[in-house]
Tab-separated table of C-alpha atoms in Angstrom:
chain	number	residue	atom	x	y	z
A	1	GLN	CA	16.792	-2.108	9.405
A	2	VAL	CA	13.905	-2.244	7.131
A	3	ARG	CA	12.818	0.534	4.844
A	4	LEU	CA	9.702	0.943	2.703
A	5	VAL	CA	9.851	3.430	-0.152
A	6	GLU	CA	6.778	4.447	-2.023
A	7	SER	CA	6.537	6.089	-5.485
A	8	GLY	CA	3.900	7.029	-8.030
A	9	GLY	CA	1.618	9.509	-6.352
A	10	GLY	CA	0.637	12.815	-8.004
A	11	LEU	CA	-2.140	14.934	-9.344
A	12	VAL	CA	-4.704	13.445	-11.740
A	13	GLN	CA	-8.122	14.402	-13.053
A	14	ALA	CA	-11.207	12.496	-12.055
A	15	GLY	CA	-11.562	9.426	-14.114
A	16	GLY	CA	-7.822	9.020	-14.567
A	17	SER	CA	-5.460	6.408	-13.402
A	18	LEU	CA	-2.306	6.155	-11.183
A	19	ILE	CA	-0.033	3.369	-10.148
A	20	LEU	CA	1.573	3.403	-6.686
A	21	SER	CA	4.604	1.236	-5.971
A	22	CYS	CA	6.351	0.272	-2.743
A	23	ALA	CA	9.644	-1.505	-2.279
A	24	ALA	CA	10.838	-3.062	0.882
A	25	SER	CA	14.534	-3.252	1.579
A	26	GLY	CA	16.976	-4.096	4.328
A	27	SER	CA	17.221	-7.010	6.640
A	28	ILE	CA	14.218	-9.154	5.610
A	29	PHE	CA	13.681	-12.817	6.250
A	30	SER	CA	10.070	-13.006	5.069
A	31	ILE	CA	7.102	-10.716	4.341
A	32	ASN	CA	3.529	-11.732	5.209
A	33	ASP	CA	0.686	-9.373	4.262
A	34	MET	CA	1.426	-6.190	2.277
A	35	GLY	CA	-1.122	-3.467	1.906
A	36	TRP	CA	-2.008	0.125	1.156
A	37	TYR	CA	-3.706	2.500	3.537
A	38	ARG	CA	-4.801	6.084	3.022
A	39	GLN	CA	-5.459	9.153	5.161
A	40	ALA	CA	-7.493	12.057	3.917
A	41	ALA	CA	-7.186	15.462	5.588
A	42	GLY	CA	-9.072	15.447	8.891
A	43	LYS	CA	-9.880	11.758	8.675
A	44	GLN	CA	-8.487	8.516	10.196
A	45	ARG	CA	-6.155	6.226	8.285
A	46	GLU	CA	-8.142	3.501	6.504
A	47	LEU	CA	-7.337	0.315	4.786
A	48	VAL	CA	-7.517	0.441	0.944
A	49	ALA	CA	-6.277	-2.961	-0.058
A	50	ILE	CA	-4.258	-5.895	1.317
A	51	ILE	CA	-2.611	-8.900	-0.282
A	52	THR	CA	-1.165	-11.976	1.371
A	53	SER	CA	2.126	-13.647	0.374
A	54	GLY	CA	0.003	-16.228	-1.489
A	55	GLY	CA	-1.716	-13.542	-3.551
A	56	SER	CA	-5.122	-13.408	-1.877
A	57	SER	CA	-6.418	-9.879	-1.786
A	58	ASN	CA	-9.137	-7.778	-0.067
A	59	TYR	CA	-10.343	-4.295	-0.802
A	60	ALA	CA	-12.284	-1.547	0.858
A	61	ASP	CA	-15.825	-1.377	-0.530
A	62	SER	CA	-15.118	2.180	-1.784
A	63	VAL	CA	-12.416	0.976	-4.167
A	64	LYS	CA	-13.656	-2.439	-5.251
A	65	GLY	CA	-13.741	-2.779	-9.038
A	66	ARG	CA	-11.521	0.332	-9.458
A	67	PHE	CA	-8.269	-0.540	-7.601
A	68	THR	CA	-6.027	-3.668	-8.021
A	69	ILE	CA	-3.239	-4.572	-5.615
A	70	SER	CA	-0.433	-6.850	-6.753
A	71	ARG	CA	2.971	-7.946	-5.394
A	72	ASP	CA	6.235	-9.432	-6.527
A	73	ASN	CA	7.561	-11.637	-3.721
A	74	ALA	CA	11.008	-11.996	-5.392
A	75	LYS	CA	11.458	-8.184	-5.472
A	76	ASN	CA	9.620	-7.426	-2.129
A	77	THR	CA	7.390	-4.979	-3.893
A	78	VAL	CA	3.705	-4.198	-3.788
A	79	HIS	CA	1.798	-2.115	-6.345
A	80	LEU	CA	-1.652	-0.445	-6.387
A	81	GLN	CA	-3.234	0.188	-9.823
A	82	MET	CA	-5.881	2.853	-9.324
A	83	ASN	CA	-8.432	3.452	-12.134
A	84	SER	CA	-11.526	5.550	-12.420
A	85	LEU	CA	-10.143	7.873	-9.694
A	86	LYS	CA	-12.586	10.084	-7.844
A	87	PRO	CA	-11.951	13.349	-5.863
A	88	GLU	CA	-12.871	11.387	-2.715
A	89	ASP	CA	-9.765	9.200	-3.332
A	90	THR	CA	-7.600	12.145	-2.569
A	91	ALA	CA	-5.370	11.284	0.372
A	92	VAL	CA	-1.892	10.406	1.560
A	93	TYR	CA	-1.380	6.767	0.648
A	94	TYR	CA	0.846	4.584	2.888
A	95	CYS	CA	2.456	1.247	2.102
A	96	ASN	CA	2.387	-1.317	4.994
A	97	ALA	CA	4.254	-4.575	5.229
A	98	MET	CA	4.319	-7.258	7.926
A	99	ILE	CA	7.905	-8.243	8.036
A	100	LYS	CA	9.911	-10.865	9.813
A	101	GLN	CA	13.504	-9.745	9.898
A	102	PHE	CA	15.058	-13.028	11.111
A	103	PHE	CA	13.942	-16.647	11.527
A	104	GLY	CA	12.117	-17.187	14.770
A	105	VAL	CA	11.383	-13.580	15.617
A	106	ARG	CA	7.955	-12.039	15.531
A	107	THR	CA	6.450	-10.175	12.575
A	108	THR	CA	6.470	-6.439	12.833
A	109	ALA	CA	4.508	-3.789	10.915
A	110	TYR	CA	6.503	-1.369	8.869
A	111	TRP	CA	5.242	1.688	7.106
A	112	GLY	CA	6.351	3.854	4.200
A	113	GLN	CA	6.622	7.615	4.385
A	114	GLY	CA	3.402	8.177	2.396
A	115	THR	CA	2.794	9.575	-1.056
A	116	GLN	CA	0.192	12.149	-1.906
A	117	VAL	CA	-2.565	11.335	-4.368
A	118	THR	CA	-4.777	14.251	-5.483
A	119	VAL	CA	-7.786	13.834	-7.742
A	120	SER	CA	-9.221	16.998	-9.229
A	121	SER	CA	-12.854	17.295	-10.297
């Protein structure tokens, strides 16, 4: 089985910074895209940032210039550096990874359990 474990959430004042980390473990042959999504109370889950295995990244317009996604392919980890945080960044943040468990099988999306990020004004 595959497991994604997130860490790094918490409470921070507006303008502050946090780093989220996510580690994938288990039976993994390869990992394609890895990303971070978030879901605020009463809203739908939205994409925050995504990074390919080759290191290309894309960001939601709302976080461009403030958030940076990175990954370590050797350690199967992905990180989200969040700077200049705003109250509207408050949400549960979820790690996502597109994982192929064995050679020749299809890629499957896996999710972490979520970590709360709260930005106070």
